[in-house]
Each structure stands twice: as structure tokens, then as C-alpha cells.
PDB file of C-alpha atoms in Angstrom:
ATOM      1  CA  MET X 189     -28.832  20.101  -2.005  1.00 57.00           C
ATOM      2  CA  PRO X 190     -25.117  19.329  -2.453  1.00 62.00           C
ATOM      3  CA  ARG X 191     -23.760  16.203  -0.811  1.00 65.00           C
ATOM      4  CA  LYS X 192     -21.466  16.634   2.170  1.00 69.00           C
ATOM      5  CA  PRO X 193     -17.882  15.704   1.172  1.00 69.00           C
ATOM      6  CA  SER X 194     -16.764  12.414   2.716  1.00 74.00           C
ATOM      7  CA  PRO X 195     -13.386  12.248   4.499  1.00 79.00           C
ATOM      8  CA  LYS X 196     -10.601  10.687   2.449  1.00 77.00           C
ATOM      9  CA  THR X 197      -7.344   9.118   3.584  1.00 80.00           C
ATOM     10  CA  ILE X 198      -4.291  10.663   1.909  1.00 79.00           C
ATOM     11  CA  ARG X 199      -1.121   8.603   2.418  1.00 74.00           C
ATOM     12  CA  SER X 200       1.488  10.764   0.711  1.00 73.00           C
ATOM     13  CA  ARG X 201       2.377  14.362  -0.130  1.00 73.00           C
ATOM     14  CA  PRO X 202       3.196  15.800  -3.562  1.00 76.00           C
ATOM     15  CA  SER X 203       6.918  16.460  -3.958  1.00 69.00           C
ATOM     16  CA  VAL X 204       6.080  19.324  -6.356  1.00 70.00           C
ATOM     17  CA  ARG X 205       2.898  21.380  -6.192  1.00 72.00           C
ATOM     18  CA  PHE X 206       3.294  23.803  -9.091  1.00 74.00           C
ATOM     19  CA  PHE X 207       3.769  23.107 -12.802  1.00 75.00           C
ATOM     20  CA  ALA X 208       3.952  25.832 -15.433  1.00 71.00           C
ATOM     21  CA  PRO X 209       5.255  26.448 -18.959  1.00 66.00           C
ATOM     22  CA  SER X 210       8.854  27.667 -18.865  1.00 58.00           C
ATOM     23  CA  GLU X 211       7.949  31.113 -20.169  1.00 47.00           C
ATOM     24  CA  SER X 212       5.469  31.839 -17.379  1.00 50.00           C
ATOM     25  CA  GLU X 213       4.935  31.504 -13.673  1.00 54.00           C
ATOM     26  CA  PHE X 214       1.825  30.179 -12.027  1.00 50.00           C
ATOM     27  CA  GLY X 215       1.102  33.446 -10.252  1.00 51.00           C
ATOM     28  CA  THR X 216       1.045  35.482 -13.468  1.00 51.00           C
ATOM     29  CA  ALA X 217      -0.250  33.010 -16.059  1.00 52.00           C
ATOM     30  CA  ARG X 218      -3.930  33.087 -16.967  1.00 58.00           C
ATOM     31  CA  GLY X 219      -6.259  30.124 -16.812  1.00 67.00           C
ATOM     32  CA  GLY X 220      -4.345  28.100 -14.230  1.00 80.00           C
ATOM     33  CA  ILE X 221      -5.721  24.693 -13.269  1.00 88.00           C
ATOM     34  CA  THR X 222      -6.061  23.451  -9.696  1.00 90.00           C
ATOM     35  CA  LEU X 223      -5.764  19.703  -9.040  1.00 91.00           C
ATOM     36  CA  LEU X 224      -7.395  18.697  -5.764  1.00 91.00           C
ATOM     37  CA  LEU X 225      -5.296  16.638  -3.372  1.00 91.00           C
ATOM     38  CA  GLU X 226      -7.738  13.719  -3.492  1.00 92.00           C
ATOM     39  CA  GLU X 227      -7.534  13.772  -7.302  1.00 92.00           C
ATOM     40  CA  TRP X 228      -3.741  13.682  -7.058  1.00 91.00           C
ATOM     41  CA  GLU X 229      -3.927  10.751  -4.618  1.00 89.00           C
ATOM     42  CA  ALA X 230      -6.210   8.774  -6.940  1.00 90.00           C
ATOM     43  CA  LEU X 231      -3.778   9.368  -9.821  1.00 91.00           C
ATOM     44  CA  ARG X 232      -0.834   8.348  -7.660  1.00 87.00           C
ATOM     45  CA  LEU X 233      -2.425   5.093  -6.547  1.00 84.00           C
ATOM     46  CA  VAL X 234      -3.956   3.973  -9.862  1.00 86.00           C
ATOM     47  CA  ASP X 235      -1.946   5.533 -12.691  1.00 87.00           C
ATOM     48  CA  TYR X 236       1.462   5.829 -11.009  1.00 82.00           C
ATOM     49  CA  ILE X 237       1.619   2.893  -8.571  1.00 76.00           C
ATOM     50  CA  GLY X 238      -0.663   0.704 -10.697  1.00 77.00           C
ATOM     51  CA  LEU X 239      -3.164  -0.386  -8.048  1.00 79.00           C
ATOM     52  CA  GLU X 240      -6.555  -1.670  -9.057  1.00 80.00           C
ATOM     53  CA  GLN X 241      -9.316   0.837  -8.406  1.00 84.00           C
ATOM     54  CA  THR X 242     -10.866  -1.392  -5.749  1.00 81.00           C
ATOM     55  CA  VAL X 243      -7.585  -1.443  -3.807  1.00 78.00           C
ATOM     56  CA  ALA X 244      -7.145   2.308  -4.251  1.00 81.00           C
ATOM     57  CA  ALA X 245     -10.652   2.805  -2.887  1.00 83.00           C
ATOM     58  CA  LEU X 246      -9.779   0.774   0.206  1.00 79.00           C
ATOM     59  CA  SER X 247      -6.608   2.805   0.677  1.00 80.00           C
ATOM     60  CA  MET X 248      -8.515   6.096   0.466  1.00 83.00           C
ATOM     61  CA  ASP X 249     -11.480   4.849   2.528  1.00 81.00           C
ATOM     62  CA  ILE X 250     -13.942   5.737  -0.228  1.00 87.00           C
ATOM     63  CA  SER X 251     -16.042   3.836  -2.772  1.00 87.00           C
ATOM     64  CA  ARG X 252     -14.740   2.561  -6.094  1.00 87.00           C
ATOM     65  CA  GLN X 253     -17.192   4.896  -7.842  1.00 90.00           C
ATOM     66  CA  SER X 254     -15.632   7.844  -6.003  1.00 91.00           C
ATOM     67  CA  VAL X 255     -12.178   6.765  -7.181  1.00 91.00           C
ATOM     68  CA  GLN X 256     -13.472   6.620 -10.759  1.00 92.00           C
ATOM     69  CA  MET X 257     -14.883  10.140 -10.464  1.00 93.00           C
ATOM     70  CA  LEU X 258     -11.643  11.501  -9.020  1.00 94.00           C
ATOM     71  CA  LEU X 259      -9.598   9.825 -11.758  1.00 94.00           C
ATOM     72  CA  SER X 260     -11.837  11.151 -14.521  1.00 94.00           C
ATOM     73  CA  SER X 261     -11.633  14.692 -13.176  1.00 93.00           C
ATOM     74  CA  ALA X 262      -7.867  14.531 -12.595  1.00 93.00           C
ATOM     75  CA  ARG X 263      -7.111  13.083 -16.034  1.00 94.00           C
ATOM     76  CA  SER X 264      -9.234  15.756 -17.702  1.00 93.00           C
ATOM     77  CA  LYS X 265      -7.376  18.495 -15.831  1.00 91.00           C
ATOM     78  CA  LEU X 266      -3.987  17.028 -16.698  1.00 90.00           C
ATOM     79  CA  ALA X 267      -4.964  16.769 -20.367  1.00 90.00           C
ATOM     80  CA  ARG X 268      -5.998  20.430 -20.450  1.00 89.00           C
ATOM     81  CA  ALA X 269      -2.790  21.531 -18.749  1.00 86.00           C
ATOM     82  CA  VAL X 270      -0.593  19.593 -21.177  1.00 83.00           C
ATOM     83  CA  VAL X 271      -2.513  20.302 -24.387  1.00 83.00           C
ATOM     84  CA  GLU X 272      -3.286  23.977 -23.707  1.00 83.00           C
ATOM     85  CA  GLY X 273       0.014  24.706 -21.976  1.00 81.00           C
ATOM     86  CA  LEU X 274      -1.692  25.868 -18.779  1.00 84.00           C
ATOM     87  CA  PRO X 275      -0.012  26.089 -15.380  1.00 87.00           C
ATOM     88  CA  LEU X 276      -1.194  23.549 -12.838  1.00 86.00           C
ATOM     89  CA  GLN X 277      -1.273  23.680  -9.041  1.00 88.00           C
ATOM     90  CA  ILE X 278      -1.951  20.865  -6.571  1.00 87.00           C
ATOM     91  CA  GLN X 279      -4.171  22.157  -3.803  1.00 84.00           C
ATOM     92  CA  VAL X 280      -2.905  21.060  -0.396  1.00 76.00           C
ATOM     93  CA  ASP X 281      -4.954  21.693   2.730  1.00 65.00           C
ATOM     94  CA  PRO X 282      -3.180  20.654   5.969  1.00 55.00           C
ATOM     95  CA  LYS X 283      -6.540  19.445   7.315  1.00 54.00           C
ATOM     96  CA  ASN X 284      -6.561  16.731   4.646  1.00 49.00           C
ATOM     97  CA  PHE X 285      -3.684  14.990   6.403  1.00 49.00           C
ATOM     98  CA  GLY X 286      -5.589  14.341   9.607  1.00 44.00           C
ATOM     99  CA  ASN X 287      -6.092  10.683   8.623  1.00 46.00           C
ATOM    100  CA  THR X 288      -2.550  10.097   7.362  1.00 43.00           C
ATOM    101  CA  PRO X 289      -1.048   7.129   9.207  1.00 42.00           C
ATOM    102  CA  THR X 290       2.044   7.848  11.258  1.00 39.00           C
ATOM    103  CA  LEU X 291       5.100   5.619  11.321  1.00 39.00           C
ATOM    104  CA  ILE X 292       4.601   2.302  13.046  1.00 38.00           C
ATOM    105  CA  THR X 293       7.293   3.114  15.592  1.00 39.00           C
ATOM    106  CA  LYS X 294       5.051   5.921  16.826  1.00 40.00           C
ATOM    107  CA  ARG X 295       1.844   3.928  17.055  1.00 42.00           C
ATOM    108  CA  ASN X 296       2.861   0.668  18.667  1.00 46.00           C
ATOM    109  CA  SER X 297       0.210   1.315  21.332  1.00 65.00           C
ATOM    110  CA  SER X 298      -2.323  -0.201  18.919  1.00 81.00           C
ATOM    111  CA  MET X 299      -1.510  -1.972  15.657  1.00 89.00           C
ATOM    112  CA  LYS X 300      -2.439  -4.941  13.499  1.00 93.00           C
ATOM    113  CA  ILE X 301       0.239  -7.221  12.069  1.00 96.00           C
ATOM    114  CA  ALA X 302      -0.053  -9.859   9.335  1.00 97.00           C
ATOM    115  CA  VAL X 303       2.465 -12.650   8.692  1.00 97.00           C
ATOM    116  CA  THR X 304       2.636 -14.917   5.636  1.00 96.00           C
ATOM    117  CA  THR X 305       2.045 -18.323   7.180  1.00 96.00           C
ATOM    118  CA  GLN X 306       2.057 -22.070   6.705  1.00 94.00           C
ATOM    119  CA  HIS X 307       2.019 -24.506   9.644  1.00 93.00           C
ATOM    120  CA  THR X 308       2.862 -21.691  12.154  1.00 93.00           C
ATOM    121  CA  GLN X 309       6.030 -20.851  10.183  1.00 95.00           C
ATOM    122  CA  VAL X 310       6.726 -17.790   8.036  1.00 95.00           C
ATOM    123  CA  PHE X 311       5.846 -18.721   4.459  1.00 95.00           C
ATOM    124  CA  PRO X 312       8.778 -17.887   2.149  1.00 93.00           C
ATOM    125  CA  HIS X 313       6.908 -16.000  -0.601  1.00 91.00           C
ATOM    126  CA  PHE X 314       4.249 -13.306  -0.228  1.00 93.00           C
ATOM    127  CA  GLY X 315       2.507 -13.889  -3.566  1.00 90.00           C
ATOM    128  CA  ARG X 316       1.798 -17.561  -2.833  1.00 92.00           C
ATOM    129  CA  THR X 317       1.113 -17.591   0.889  1.00 94.00           C
ATOM    130  CA  PRO X 318      -1.746 -19.984   1.756  1.00 94.00           C
ATOM    131  CA  GLU X 319      -2.769 -18.059   4.878  1.00 95.00           C
ATOM    132  CA  PHE X 320      -2.004 -15.123   7.154  1.00 96.00           C
ATOM    133  CA  TYR X 321      -1.349 -15.072  10.871  1.00 96.00           C
ATOM    134  CA  ILE X 322      -3.024 -11.821  11.944  1.00 96.00           C
ATOM    135  CA  VAL X 323      -2.350 -10.237  15.301  1.00 95.00           C
ATOM    136  CA  THR X 324      -3.832  -7.248  17.082  1.00 94.00           C
ATOM    137  CA  ALA X 325      -1.382  -5.749  19.566  1.00 92.00           C
ATOM    138  CA  LYS X 326      -1.758  -3.014  22.172  1.00 89.00           C
ATOM    139  CA  ASP X 327       1.061  -1.481  24.177  1.00 83.00           C
ATOM    140  CA  GLY X 328       3.492  -4.032  22.763  1.00 84.00           C
ATOM    141  CA  LYS X 329       1.419  -7.077  23.769  1.00 88.00           C
ATOM    142  CA  ILE X 330      -0.660  -9.479  21.672  1.00 92.00           C
ATOM    143  CA  VAL X 331      -4.336  -9.144  22.597  1.00 93.00           C
ATOM    144  CA  GLU X 332      -5.882 -11.061  19.706  1.00 94.00           C
ATOM    145  CA  GLU X 333      -4.553 -13.573  17.176  1.00 94.00           C
ATOM    146  CA  HIS X 334      -6.007 -15.765  14.467  1.00 94.00           C
ATOM    147  CA  ILE X 335      -5.150 -17.417  11.152  1.00 95.00           C
ATOM    148  CA  ILE X 336      -7.089 -16.484   8.024  1.00 94.00           C
ATOM    149  CA  PRO X 337      -6.822 -18.286   4.659  1.00 94.00           C
ATOM    150  CA  ALA X 338      -5.417 -16.088   1.899  1.00 93.00           C
ATOM    151  CA  PRO X 339      -8.141 -15.136  -0.606  1.00 87.00           C
ATOM    152  CA  ALA X 340      -6.103 -15.868  -3.755  1.00 75.00           C
ATOM    153  CA  GLU X 341      -2.590 -15.948  -5.147  1.00 67.00           C
ATOM    154  CA  GLY X 342      -1.067 -12.813  -6.609  1.00 72.00           C
ATOM    155  CA  HIS X 343      -0.055  -9.615  -4.902  1.00 77.00           C
ATOM    156  CA  GLY X 344      -3.010  -7.540  -6.163  1.00 78.00           C
ATOM    157  CA  ALA X 345      -5.591  -9.693  -4.390  1.00 84.00           C
ATOM    158  CA  LEU X 346      -3.433 -10.076  -1.290  1.00 90.00           C
ATOM    159  CA  VAL X 347      -2.750  -6.357  -0.887  1.00 88.00           C
ATOM    160  CA  GLY X 348      -6.452  -5.610  -1.174  1.00 86.00           C
ATOM    161  CA  PHE X 349      -7.164  -8.264   1.432  1.00 89.00           C
ATOM    162  CA  LEU X 350      -4.621  -6.824   3.891  1.00 91.00           C
ATOM    163  CA  VAL X 351      -5.995  -3.311   3.427  1.00 87.00           C
ATOM    164  CA  SER X 352      -9.543  -4.568   4.058  1.00 86.00           C
ATOM    165  CA  GLN X 353      -8.310  -6.196   7.288  1.00 89.00           C
ATOM    166  CA  GLY X 354      -6.845  -2.893   8.498  1.00 88.00           C
ATOM    167  CA  VAL X 355      -3.300  -4.277   8.623  1.00 92.00           C
ATOM    168  CA  ASP X 356      -0.521  -1.848   9.644  1.00 91.00           C
ATOM    169  CA  ALA X 357       2.512  -4.099   9.124  1.00 93.00           C
ATOM    170  CA  LEU X 358       3.426  -7.176   7.083  1.00 95.00           C
ATOM    171  CA  ILE X 359       6.067  -9.742   8.046  1.00 96.00           C
ATOM    172  CA  CYS X 360       7.049 -12.047   5.178  1.00 94.00           C
ATOM    173  CA  GLY X 361       9.843 -13.982   3.521  1.00 92.00           C
ATOM    174  CA  GLY X 362      10.387 -13.112  -0.135  1.00 92.00           C
ATOM    175  CA  ILE X 363       8.451 -10.310  -1.804  1.00 92.00           C
ATOM    176  CA  GLY X 364       8.566  -8.759  -5.277  1.00 89.00           C
ATOM    177  CA  GLY X 365       8.815  -5.142  -6.327  1.00 87.00           C
ATOM    178  CA  GLY X 366       5.181  -4.856  -7.432  1.00 85.00           C
ATOM    179  CA  ALA X 367       3.929  -5.991  -4.047  1.00 87.00           C
ATOM    180  CA  VAL X 368       6.334  -3.648  -2.248  1.00 89.00           C
ATOM    181  CA  ASN X 369       5.045  -0.640  -4.195  1.00 86.00           C
ATOM    182  CA  SER X 370       1.408  -1.583  -3.633  1.00 85.00           C
ATOM    183  CA  LEU X 371       1.859  -2.164   0.093  1.00 88.00           C
ATOM    184  CA  ARG X 372       3.731   1.096   0.549  1.00 85.00           C
ATOM    185  CA  ALA X 373       1.028   2.954  -1.350  1.00 81.00           C
ATOM    186  CA  ALA X 374      -1.542   1.452   1.011  1.00 82.00           C
ATOM    187  CA  GLY X 375       0.447   2.610   4.044  1.00 83.00           C
ATOM    188  CA  ILE X 376       1.532  -0.878   5.163  1.00 90.00           C
ATOM    189  CA  GLN X 377       5.033  -1.232   6.600  1.00 89.00           C
ATOM    190  CA  ILE X 378       7.063  -4.220   5.332  1.00 93.00           C
ATOM    191  CA  TYR X 379       9.379  -6.517   7.282  1.00 92.00           C
ATOM    192  CA  ALA X 380      10.761  -8.843   4.620  1.00 92.00           C
ATOM    193  CA  GLY X 381      13.327 -11.643   4.759  1.00 91.00           C
ATOM    194  CA  ALA X 382      11.791 -13.230   7.859  1.00 92.00           C
ATOM    195  CA  SER X 383      11.751 -16.952   8.681  1.00 92.00           C
ATOM    196  CA  GLY X 384      10.882 -19.268  11.550  1.00 94.00           C
ATOM    197  CA  SER X 385       7.979 -19.134  13.992  1.00 94.00           C
ATOM    198  CA  VAL X 386       5.365 -16.531  13.080  1.00 95.00           C
ATOM    199  CA  LYS X 387       4.670 -15.690  16.717  1.00 93.00           C
ATOM    200  CA  GLU X 388       8.348 -15.191  17.488  1.00 94.00           C
ATOM    201  CA  GLN X 389       8.641 -12.814  14.534  1.00 94.00           C
ATOM    202  CA  VAL X 390       5.681 -10.777  15.784  1.00 94.00           C
ATOM    203  CA  LEU X 391       7.131 -10.601  19.292  1.00 92.00           C
ATOM    204  CA  SER X 392      10.451  -9.468  17.816  1.00 90.00           C
ATOM    205  CA  LEU X 393       8.688  -6.679  15.931  1.00 89.00           C
ATOM    206  CA  LEU X 394       6.803  -5.558  19.034  1.00 87.00           C
ATOM    207  CA  SER X 395      10.012  -5.485  21.067  1.00 83.00           C
ATOM    208  CA  GLY X 396      11.802  -3.455  18.398  1.00 81.00           C
ATOM    209  CA  GLN X 397      14.203  -6.272  17.489  1.00 83.00           C
ATOM    210  CA  LEU X 398      12.915  -7.001  13.980  1.00 84.00           C
ATOM    211  CA  PRO X 399      14.623  -4.800  11.361  1.00 79.00           C
ATOM    212  CA  GLN X 400      12.326  -3.180   8.823  1.00 74.00           C
ATOM    213  CA  GLN X 401      13.209  -4.304   5.313  1.00 73.00           C
ATOM    214  CA  GLY X 402      10.861  -2.966   2.673  1.00 64.00           C
ATOM    215  CA  ASP X 403      12.906  -3.726  -0.451  1.00 66.00           C
ATOM    216  CA  ALA X 404      12.028  -6.413  -2.967  1.00 62.00           C
ATOM    217  CA  ASN X 405      13.997  -9.600  -2.345  1.00 66.00           C
ATOM    218  CA  CYS X 406      12.441 -11.908  -4.918  1.00 69.00           C
ATOM    219  CA  ASP X 407      13.945 -12.340  -8.380  1.00 55.00           C
ATOM    220  CA  HIS X 408      10.661 -13.007 -10.169  1.00 48.00           C
ATOM    221  CA  HIS X 409       9.514 -10.467 -12.726  1.00 43.00           C
ATOM    222  CA  SER X 410       5.934 -10.636 -11.539  1.00 42.00           C
ATOM    223  CA  GLU X 411       3.909 -11.965  -8.645  1.00 41.00           C
ATOM    224  CA  HIS X 412       0.653 -12.078 -10.552  1.00 41.00           C
ATOM    225  CA  ASP X 413       1.122 -15.637 -11.710  1.00 40.00           C
ATOM    226  CA  HIS X 414       3.306 -18.269 -10.091  1.00 40.00           C
ATOM    227  CA  ASP X 415       2.200 -21.532 -11.607  1.00 37.00           C
ATOM    228  CA  HIS X 416       5.791 -22.563 -12.195  1.00 36.00           C
ATOM    229  CA  GLN X 417       7.879 -24.261  -9.539  1.00 37.00           C
ATOM    230  CA  HIS X 418      10.611 -22.274  -7.794  1.00 38.00           C
ATOM    231  CA  ASP X 419      13.942 -23.928  -8.482  1.00 37.00           C
ATOM    232  CA  HIS X 420      16.115 -21.647  -6.387  1.00 37.00           C
ATOM    233  CA  ASP X 421      16.582 -21.664  -2.655  1.00 39.00           C
ATOM    234  CA  HIS X 422      17.263 -18.742  -0.360  1.00 37.00           C
ATOM    235  CA  SER X 423      17.005 -20.724   2.853  1.00 38.00           C
ATOM    236  CA  GLY X 424      13.656 -19.241   3.741  1.00 39.00           C
ATOM    237  CA  HIS X 425      14.630 -15.658   2.993  1.00 40.00           C
ATOM    238  CA  GLY X 426      13.540 -15.475  -0.616  1.00 41.00           C
ATOM    239  CA  CYS X 427      11.078 -17.386  -2.685  1.00 44.00           C
ATOM    240  CA  GLY X 428      12.379 -20.725  -1.486  1.00 40.00           C
ATOM    241  CA  HIS X 429      11.864 -24.088  -3.110  1.00 38.00           C
ATOM    242  CA  HIS X 430       8.441 -25.363  -2.253  1.00 39.00           C
ATOM    243  CA  HIS X 431       5.979 -27.792  -3.731  1.00 37.00           C
ATOM    244  CA  GLU X 432       2.332 -27.430  -2.867  1.00 35.00           C
TER     245      GLU X 432
END
């Protein structure tokens, strides 16, 4: 008896759905290949964005084994299309977007916010934050708040942690390009360049006064390893100079 398909969260749409050799069109070419939307999403998260499979699984609300199966199938289909010169179509069913998160501005009635934190202040660098101030808000008011130690340094581990916590928005100081891409892929909105009291920053976001800044504002080439000391200072808006 075939297993019932499990629902999957798709967080983006393909910009192009049809690919075909220049001398043919998909509707007339023989042997066309269909790439399922969930296969496309697994490729986007792992092969394009560069997320670890465990993080991609959290983003799609499926198991890591399911991500592996989707990747294997998608890569095989892509290889056939490229090697055999076959047209390829991405199958898009509007019902698959039922779980797609809407913009934060449209779902402020219930949301979870995380802030990079140290001593109740916004920590200046995402990749090295020692803890997160995590808030659950409903109808623009804080209903639950607590501080959780960060699991490890490096944006890969931290993004996976935030996804597992169900976080909708991140407030932080400095953040690198790799972390920005991973957070966006996971559907987490980014409010970078923040400083000061973590609670005040959250209240500013809930009142619509905190500008959304999702661009990288850290000069480091990578956030995976930050054993060196930061010798530049952005007054709390970048990596900052800190000794731990």
C-alpha cells in the first residue's frame, strides 16, 4: 500500500518553469521531464543556497531522509535533461503553497522573534552570539519571553537552531552574506544593524518602527569560524570589537 504523501513547506516559487533545447519547445518535444516542486525546493535549499540537509529538512518540515530522496531524484532528472537534451518542466500546483509563510507585516497577530543577545543588549555579531532573547508576540504585544543559550558558533548551526524554534524574525547587529542567504531560504525575516536593549528593539519591531534590513553588513568572508579577534569597530552596528 503506497504511503500517503506528507505535506511539505515550500518557501519560494520558480522564476522559470520550462527549459528546453533551443530547437524545440516543451509542448512538441518528446520525452520531456517533469521536476516536482518539492524536488525543486530541495535543490534550491541544498545545492543553490548551500544549506545543510538537516537545515533544509527543518525548512521543509520533513525528515532529512526525505530531503535526501528528493535531492537524488531531482539530480537524476537534471542530469538526464542536460545529457540527453530533453526539455524540463517544473510542476507547480497552487495547493502546494498553502503552507508558504506570508510577509511578517501581514502576520503580526502571532509571531516569534529572536534577538542576538548578551547581558540584555543586542550582541553585535550573529555568528558569535552567546544567546538569543526569544519572544512570542500576539496582536503586537509580548506574551512570552525567555533567553536561550546559542547552541554553537557559526551561522549554519544558528540558522538550524532558529528554524527549530519556529522563529519568524531575527533582530541582530552585524551579519554576513552566508547567514543572510540561509535565513531568507528558511523564511526568516532579518532586521540587521540593531543595537541597544533587546526588549526595546522587539517593541520597535512590533510597533512598526524598526526598519527591515536584510543585507549583509559584516566584512568577514565567512561566519563559519571566528576564532580571530575583531579589530574593527562599527559602534555596535557591525561585527564590533569584542573580547570573550
